[in-house]
Short mmCIF file of N, CA and C and ligand atoms in Angstrom, two decimals:
data_model
loop_
_atom_site.label_atom_id
_atom_site.label_comp_id
_atom_site.label_asym_id
_atom_site.label_seq_id
_atom_site.Cartn_x
_atom_site.Cartn_y
_atom_site.Cartn_z
N MET A 1 -14.06 4.66 9.92
CA MET A 1 -12.40 4.31 9.30
C MET A 1 -12.32 3.18 9.43
N LYS A 2 -10.68 3.39 7.89
CA LYS A 2 -10.27 2.26 7.22
C LYS A 2 -8.74 2.77 7.30
N LYS A 3 -7.83 2.19 7.67
CA LYS A 3 -6.65 2.86 7.40
C LYS A 3 -5.76 1.68 6.51
N ILE A 4 -5.41 2.07 4.71
CA ILE A 4 -5.15 1.25 4.01
C ILE A 4 -3.55 1.07 4.00
N GLU A 5 -3.11 0.30 4.07
CA GLU A 5 -1.75 0.32 3.75
C GLU A 5 -1.73 -0.41 1.95
N ALA A 6 -0.66 -0.56 1.31
CA ALA A 6 -0.64 -1.21 0.32
C ALA A 6 1.20 -1.14 -0.51
N ILE A 7 1.33 -1.96 0.50
CA ILE A 7 2.85 -2.29 -0.49
C ILE A 7 3.17 -2.86 -1.32
N ILE A 8 3.43 -1.87 -2.67
CA ILE A 8 3.78 -2.25 -3.89
C ILE A 8 5.33 -1.92 -4.71
N LYS A 9 5.21 -2.31 -5.90
CA LYS A 9 6.59 -2.06 -6.89
C LYS A 9 6.41 -0.50 -7.10
N PRO A 10 7.40 -0.23 -6.80
CA PRO A 10 7.56 1.09 -7.55
C PRO A 10 7.16 1.85 -9.01
N SER A 11 7.13 1.03 -9.14
CA SER A 11 6.87 1.47 -11.34
C SER A 11 5.65 1.38 -11.11
N LYS A 12 4.89 1.02 -9.86
CA LYS A 12 3.10 0.85 -10.24
C LYS A 12 2.43 2.33 -9.43
N LEU A 13 3.61 3.40 -8.74
CA LEU A 13 2.98 4.73 -8.01
C LEU A 13 1.59 5.03 -8.54
N LYS A 14 2.73 4.90 -9.83
CA LYS A 14 1.82 6.99 -10.55
C LYS A 14 0.66 6.06 -10.98
N ASP A 15 0.24 4.70 -11.77
CA ASP A 15 -1.13 3.88 -12.39
C ASP A 15 -1.79 4.25 -10.57
N VAL A 16 -1.55 3.65 -9.56
CA VAL A 16 -2.13 3.62 -8.25
C VAL A 16 -3.07 4.93 -8.10
N GLN A 17 -1.41 5.96 -7.89
CA GLN A 17 -2.16 7.75 -7.31
C GLN A 17 -3.35 7.82 -8.70
N LYS A 18 -2.81 7.81 -9.40
CA LYS A 18 -4.16 8.20 -10.64
C LYS A 18 -5.24 7.66 -10.21
N GLY A 19 -5.04 6.33 -10.63
CA GLY A 19 -6.38 5.17 -10.16
C GLY A 19 -7.20 6.02 -8.53
N LEU A 20 -6.95 6.19 -7.77
CA LEU A 20 -7.32 6.61 -6.70
C LEU A 20 -8.05 8.13 -6.26
N LYS A 21 -7.20 8.92 -7.35
CA LYS A 21 -7.29 10.28 -7.52
C LYS A 21 -8.94 10.37 -8.34
N GLU A 22 -8.61 9.65 -9.12
CA GLU A 22 -10.28 9.58 -10.06
C GLU A 22 -11.11 8.48 -9.10
N ALA A 23 -10.90 8.02 -8.16
CA ALA A 23 -11.55 7.65 -7.54
C ALA A 23 -12.38 8.29 -6.45
N GLY A 24 -11.69 9.15 -6.39
CA GLY A 24 -12.08 10.51 -5.49
C GLY A 24 -11.87 10.11 -3.82
N ILE A 25 -10.33 9.87 -4.04
CA ILE A 25 -9.71 9.25 -2.77
C ILE A 25 -8.05 10.03 -3.01
N PRO A 26 -8.40 10.72 -2.61
CA PRO A 26 -7.25 12.00 -2.57
C PRO A 26 -5.85 12.14 -2.57
N CYS A 27 -6.47 11.76 -0.99
CA CYS A 27 -4.82 12.18 0.19
C CYS A 27 -4.09 11.11 0.39
N ILE A 28 -3.40 10.68 -0.07
CA ILE A 28 -2.20 9.71 0.61
C ILE A 28 -1.30 9.71 1.49
N THR A 29 -0.37 8.85 1.80
CA THR A 29 1.14 9.11 2.56
C THR A 29 2.10 8.04 1.67
N VAL A 30 3.05 8.52 0.99
CA VAL A 30 3.63 7.91 0.17
C VAL A 30 4.99 7.04 1.04
N LEU A 31 5.54 5.83 1.47
CA LEU A 31 6.76 6.04 1.84
C LEU A 31 7.63 4.53 1.15
N PRO A 32 8.84 5.59 0.94
CA PRO A 32 9.68 4.50 0.42
C PRO A 32 9.46 3.33 1.76
N VAL A 33 10.08 1.66 1.07
CA VAL A 33 10.34 1.04 1.63
C VAL A 33 11.10 -0.23 1.22
N LYS A 34 12.35 -1.49 2.45
CA LYS A 34 11.95 -2.35 1.50
C LYS A 34 11.89 -3.57 2.66
N GLY A 35 11.60 -4.90 1.81
CA GLY A 35 11.07 -6.01 2.62
C GLY A 35 11.24 -7.31 1.23
N THR A 36 10.27 -7.98 2.74
CA THR A 36 10.25 -9.46 1.37
C THR A 36 9.76 -10.23 2.50
N GLY A 37 9.14 -10.91 0.54
CA GLY A 37 7.96 -12.20 0.87
C GLY A 37 7.92 -12.66 1.26
N LEU A 38 7.20 -13.90 0.66
CA LEU A 38 7.04 -15.38 0.90
C LEU A 38 8.42 -16.13 -0.29
N GLN A 39 9.15 -16.12 0.35
CA GLN A 39 10.18 -16.63 -0.91
C GLN A 39 10.32 -18.07 -1.12
N LYS A 40 9.91 -18.84 -2.30
CA LYS A 40 10.32 -20.56 -2.32
C LYS A 40 11.23 -21.14 -2.35
N THR A 41 12.18 -20.09 -2.96
CA THR A 41 13.52 -20.57 -3.56
C THR A 41 14.78 -20.19 -2.71
N TYR A 42 14.68 -21.01 -1.43
CA TYR A 42 15.43 -20.77 -0.09
C TYR A 42 16.67 -21.19 -0.49
N SER A 43 17.13 -22.36 -1.37
CA SER A 43 18.65 -22.57 -1.31
C SER A 43 19.40 -21.54 -2.75
N GLU A 44 18.70 -20.74 -3.33
CA GLU A 44 19.80 -19.30 -4.79
C GLU A 44 19.93 -18.64 -3.29
N HIS A 45 21.74 -18.52 -4.66
CA HIS A 45 22.25 -16.64 -3.93
C HIS A 45 22.41 -16.24 -4.45
N TYR A 46 22.83 -14.95 -4.38
CA TYR A 46 23.08 -13.96 -5.23
C TYR A 46 24.01 -12.93 -4.42
N ARG A 47 25.56 -12.73 -4.95
CA ARG A 47 27.02 -12.78 -4.50
C ARG A 47 26.77 -12.94 -3.00
N GLY A 48 26.84 -13.86 -2.87
CA GLY A 48 26.42 -14.58 -1.25
C GLY A 48 25.66 -14.43 -0.05
N THR A 49 24.67 -13.70 -0.93
CA THR A 49 23.63 -13.31 -0.28
C THR A 49 22.05 -14.61 -0.62
N GLU A 50 21.42 -15.46 0.19
CA GLU A 50 20.76 -16.55 0.53
C GLU A 50 19.28 -14.63 0.05
N GLN A 51 18.12 -15.78 -1.40
CA GLN A 51 17.59 -14.81 -2.23
C GLN A 51 16.64 -14.45 -0.89
N SER A 52 15.87 -15.64 0.21
CA SER A 52 15.21 -15.11 0.81
C SER A 52 15.24 -13.95 2.14
N MET A 53 16.59 -13.51 1.91
CA MET A 53 17.09 -12.25 2.58
C MET A 53 17.57 -11.01 1.91
N ILE A 54 16.85 -11.37 0.65
CA ILE A 54 17.74 -10.08 0.30
C ILE A 54 16.09 -9.11 -0.21
N LEU A 55 16.37 -7.78 0.75
CA LEU A 55 15.29 -6.89 0.68
C LEU A 55 14.89 -6.20 -0.59
N GLN A 56 13.78 -6.38 -0.82
CA GLN A 56 13.21 -6.05 -1.62
C GLN A 56 12.66 -4.20 -1.99
N SER A 57 13.38 -3.20 -2.86
CA SER A 57 12.95 -2.00 -2.75
C SER A 57 11.47 -1.94 -3.90
N ARG A 58 10.52 -1.32 -2.11
CA ARG A 58 8.92 -1.52 -2.34
C ARG A 58 8.32 0.00 -1.97
N VAL A 59 7.17 0.28 -2.34
CA VAL A 59 6.99 1.57 -1.73
C VAL A 59 5.88 2.05 -1.20
N LEU A 60 4.92 1.73 -0.22
CA LEU A 60 4.06 1.79 0.74
C LEU A 60 2.95 2.57 0.78
N ILE A 61 1.71 2.13 -0.04
CA ILE A 61 0.76 3.77 0.44
C ILE A 61 0.02 3.34 1.00
N MET A 62 0.17 4.46 1.94
CA MET A 62 -1.15 4.48 3.13
C MET A 62 -2.10 5.89 2.62
N CYS A 63 -3.36 5.12 3.26
CA CYS A 63 -4.72 5.97 3.01
C CYS A 63 -5.46 6.12 3.99
N VAL A 64 -6.38 6.79 4.63
CA VAL A 64 -7.13 6.37 5.87
C VAL A 64 -8.68 7.10 4.86
N VAL A 65 -9.57 6.14 4.51
CA VAL A 65 -10.54 6.07 3.79
C VAL A 65 -11.94 6.05 5.07
N SER A 66 -13.36 6.62 4.46
CA SER A 66 -14.38 6.26 5.15
C SER A 66 -14.93 4.16 4.81
N ASP A 67 -15.63 3.50 5.61
CA ASP A 67 -15.55 2.37 5.49
C ASP A 67 -16.36 2.28 3.73
N ASN A 68 -17.11 3.29 3.94
CA ASN A 68 -17.87 3.20 2.35
C ASN A 68 -16.77 3.49 1.50
N ASN A 69 -15.54 3.85 1.56
CA ASN A 69 -14.62 3.67 0.26
C ASN A 69 -13.70 2.72 0.13
N MET A 70 -13.84 1.73 1.88
CA MET A 70 -13.03 1.12 1.49
C MET A 70 -12.52 -0.56 -0.23
N GLU A 71 -13.76 -0.48 0.00
CA GLU A 71 -13.90 -1.36 -1.21
C GLU A 71 -13.53 -1.47 -2.90
N LYS A 72 -13.63 -0.15 -2.94
CA LYS A 72 -13.25 0.95 -3.78
C LYS A 72 -11.89 0.96 -4.39
N CYS A 73 -11.48 1.57 -2.81
CA CYS A 73 -10.14 1.69 -2.62
C CYS A 73 -9.47 0.63 -2.80
N ILE A 74 -9.40 -0.77 -2.33
CA ILE A 74 -8.88 -2.38 -2.34
C ILE A 74 -8.35 -2.15 -3.97
N ASP A 75 -10.16 -2.44 -4.76
CA ASP A 75 -10.45 -2.27 -6.32
C ASP A 75 -9.14 -1.58 -7.30
N VAL A 76 -9.00 0.14 -6.33
CA VAL A 76 -8.39 0.44 -7.88
C VAL A 76 -6.76 -0.05 -7.46
N ILE A 77 -6.59 -0.26 -6.09
CA ILE A 77 -5.04 -0.78 -5.82
C ILE A 77 -4.59 -2.25 -6.70
N LEU A 78 -5.71 -3.78 -6.57
CA LEU A 78 -5.51 -4.39 -7.20
C LEU A 78 -5.85 -4.29 -8.60
N ASP A 79 -6.26 -3.39 -8.86
CA ASP A 79 -6.57 -3.30 -10.91
C ASP A 79 -4.93 -2.62 -11.35
N ASN A 80 -4.58 -2.09 -10.21
CA ASN A 80 -3.43 -0.94 -10.94
C ASN A 80 -1.85 -1.50 -10.46
N ALA A 81 -1.99 -1.83 -9.42
CA ALA A 81 -0.45 -2.86 -9.28
C ALA A 81 0.00 -3.95 -9.14
N SER A 82 -0.58 -4.81 -10.67
CA SER A 82 -1.00 -6.02 -10.49
C SER A 82 -0.16 -6.49 -12.31
N ASP A 83 1.38 -6.44 -11.87
CA ASP A 83 1.56 -7.96 -12.90
C ASP A 83 1.64 -8.90 -13.01
N GLY A 84 0.73 -9.68 -11.86
CA GLY A 84 0.12 -11.17 -12.49
C GLY A 84 2.29 -11.52 -11.99
N GLU A 85 3.11 -11.18 -11.42
CA GLU A 85 3.53 -11.89 -11.36
C GLU A 85 3.87 -11.91 -9.35
N THR A 86 5.31 -12.87 -9.39
CA THR A 86 5.52 -12.34 -7.70
C THR A 86 6.52 -11.59 -6.94
N GLY A 87 6.34 -11.08 -6.70
CA GLY A 87 6.43 -9.92 -5.64
C GLY A 87 5.33 -8.38 -5.92
N ASP A 88 4.24 -8.48 -6.73
CA ASP A 88 3.63 -7.82 -6.80
C ASP A 88 3.34 -6.93 -5.38
N GLY A 89 3.07 -7.81 -4.14
CA GLY A 89 2.69 -6.72 -3.27
C GLY A 89 1.33 -7.57 -2.35
N LYS A 90 1.37 -6.45 -1.20
CA LYS A 90 0.20 -7.25 -0.21
C LYS A 90 -0.64 -5.55 -0.13
N ILE A 91 -1.84 -5.95 1.05
CA ILE A 91 -2.86 -5.13 1.50
C ILE A 91 -2.63 -5.04 2.53
N PHE A 92 -2.91 -4.14 2.93
CA PHE A 92 -3.26 -4.62 5.01
C PHE A 92 -4.47 -3.16 5.06
N ILE A 93 -5.76 -3.79 6.46
CA ILE A 93 -6.46 -3.60 6.41
C ILE A 93 -6.01 -3.33 7.76
N TYR A 94 -6.41 -1.80 8.59
CA TYR A 94 -6.57 -1.30 9.64
C TYR A 94 -8.27 -0.56 10.06
N ASP A 95 -9.03 -0.74 11.23
CA ASP A 95 -9.79 -0.04 11.88
C ASP A 95 -8.95 1.77 12.51
N VAL A 96 -10.08 2.34 12.42
CA VAL A 96 -9.08 3.78 12.06
C VAL A 96 -10.03 4.40 13.69
N ALA A 97 -9.68 5.09 15.17
CA ALA A 97 -10.32 4.95 16.18
C ALA A 97 -11.23 6.32 15.70
N GLU A 98 -9.92 7.36 15.19
CA GLU A 98 -10.37 8.80 14.50
C GLU A 98 -9.31 9.37 13.80
N ALA A 99 -9.61 10.78 13.05
CA ALA A 99 -9.17 11.62 11.92
C ALA A 99 -9.18 13.22 12.71
N ILE A 100 -8.97 13.70 12.37
CA ILE A 100 -8.87 14.50 13.20
C ILE A 100 -7.91 15.95 12.22
N ARG A 101 -8.44 16.46 11.25
CA ARG A 101 -7.92 17.54 10.97
C ARG A 101 -7.54 18.77 11.81
N ILE A 102 -6.32 19.21 11.69
CA ILE A 102 -5.30 20.19 12.33
C ILE A 102 -6.51 21.13 11.52
N ARG A 103 -6.13 22.23 10.97
CA ARG A 103 -6.43 23.72 10.54
C ARG A 103 -7.68 23.77 11.06
N THR A 104 -8.75 22.84 11.19
CA THR A 104 -10.26 23.03 10.95
C THR A 104 -10.35 22.70 12.46
N LYS A 105 -10.16 21.77 13.29
CA LYS A 105 -10.21 20.78 14.09
C LYS A 105 -11.61 19.33 14.15
N THR A 106 -12.13 19.72 12.48
CA THR A 106 -13.42 19.02 12.61
C THR A 106 -12.40 17.45 12.13
N ARG A 107 -13.59 16.19 13.16
CA ARG A 107 -13.44 15.00 12.75
C ARG A 107 -14.43 13.77 12.45
N GLY A 108 -13.05 12.59 12.12
CA GLY A 108 -14.30 11.81 11.93
C GLY A 108 -13.58 11.60 10.04
N LYS A 109 -15.20 11.69 9.23
CA LYS A 109 -15.26 11.51 7.76
C LYS A 109 -14.82 12.32 7.85
N GLU A 110 -15.79 13.82 8.09
CA GLU A 110 -15.45 15.46 7.60
C GLU A 110 -14.18 15.48 7.55
N ALA A 111 -13.21 15.00 8.42
CA ALA A 111 -11.56 15.14 8.54
C ALA A 111 -10.56 14.51 7.89
N ILE A 112 -11.27 13.36 6.47
CA ILE A 112 -10.47 13.01 5.19
C ILE A 112 -11.43 13.24 4.22
N GLN A 113 -12.85 14.20 4.07
CA GLN A 113 -13.20 13.41 2.33
C GLN A 113 -13.74 15.16 2.58
N1 ATP B 1 3.20 -10.46 6.10
C1 ATP B 1 3.78 -9.40 5.61
N2 ATP B 1 3.65 -8.33 6.38
C2 ATP B 1 4.85 -6.92 5.87
N3 ATP B 1 5.42 -6.99 4.96
C3 ATP B 1 4.85 -7.91 3.99
C4 ATP B 1 4.58 -9.26 4.27
N4 ATP B 1 4.19 -9.87 3.11
C5 ATP B 1 4.52 -9.15 2.05
N5 ATP B 1 5.27 -7.90 2.95
C6 ATP B 1 5.73 -7.11 1.96
O1 ATP B 1 5.52 -6.37 0.31
C7 ATP B 1 6.26 -6.86 -0.40
C8 ATP B 1 5.82 -7.70 -1.80
O2 ATP B 1 5.33 -9.20 -0.79
P1 ATP B 1 5.24 -10.17 -1.43
O3 ATP B 1 4.41 -9.80 -2.89
O4 ATP B 1 6.34 -10.66 -2.50
O5 ATP B 1 4.58 -11.10 -1.22
P2 ATP B 1 4.48 -13.02 -1.53
O6 ATP B 1 3.68 -13.43 -0.22
O7 ATP B 1 6.02 -13.54 -1.90
O8 ATP B 1 3.46 -13.09 -3.01
P3 ATP B 1 3.60 -13.54 -4.24
O9 ATP B 1 4.42 -15.02 -3.98
O10 ATP B 1 3.10 -12.69 -4.85
O11 ATP B 1 5.17 -12.81 -4.67
C9 ATP B 1 7.86 -7.47 0.22
O12 ATP B 1 8.50 -7.46 -0.56
C10 ATP B 1 7.46 -6.57 1.85
O13 ATP B 1 7.63 -5.44 1.60
MG1 MG B 2 6.95 -12.75 -3.43
#
């Protein structure tokens, strides 16, 4: 199992969620976050704050998928989260040791599909 975290623009959330659902990945967790990436223009200022220190509003989408579904999940995010501009976001992948559905006490793949 893999945990996929994608930090994306809030305006892309609906399309990404729809794409994931259509790809058979309906279970997601979404958090509002603030962050900054690799800004190249360190000298610019806005209202006295250096551009690279300004935190942008983003959305973090988290989903745990089977190894088989990892590439599909990444493809959906890449296809739906991009404006082709800076600040489009990033995807991080982690190994997941276990998943347990509390209601049924089932573990592993059965708990997430
Ligand atoms: N290495 C990182 N670790 C943690 N969060 C990150 C990292 N890189 C980006 N983020 C998060 O993703 C958001 C979007 O990053 P962003 O797309 O601007 O990355 P970038 O490296 O600057 O790429 P780009 O040149 O396309 O803008 C940031 O606001 C931050 O919340
Ligand atoms: Mg950036």
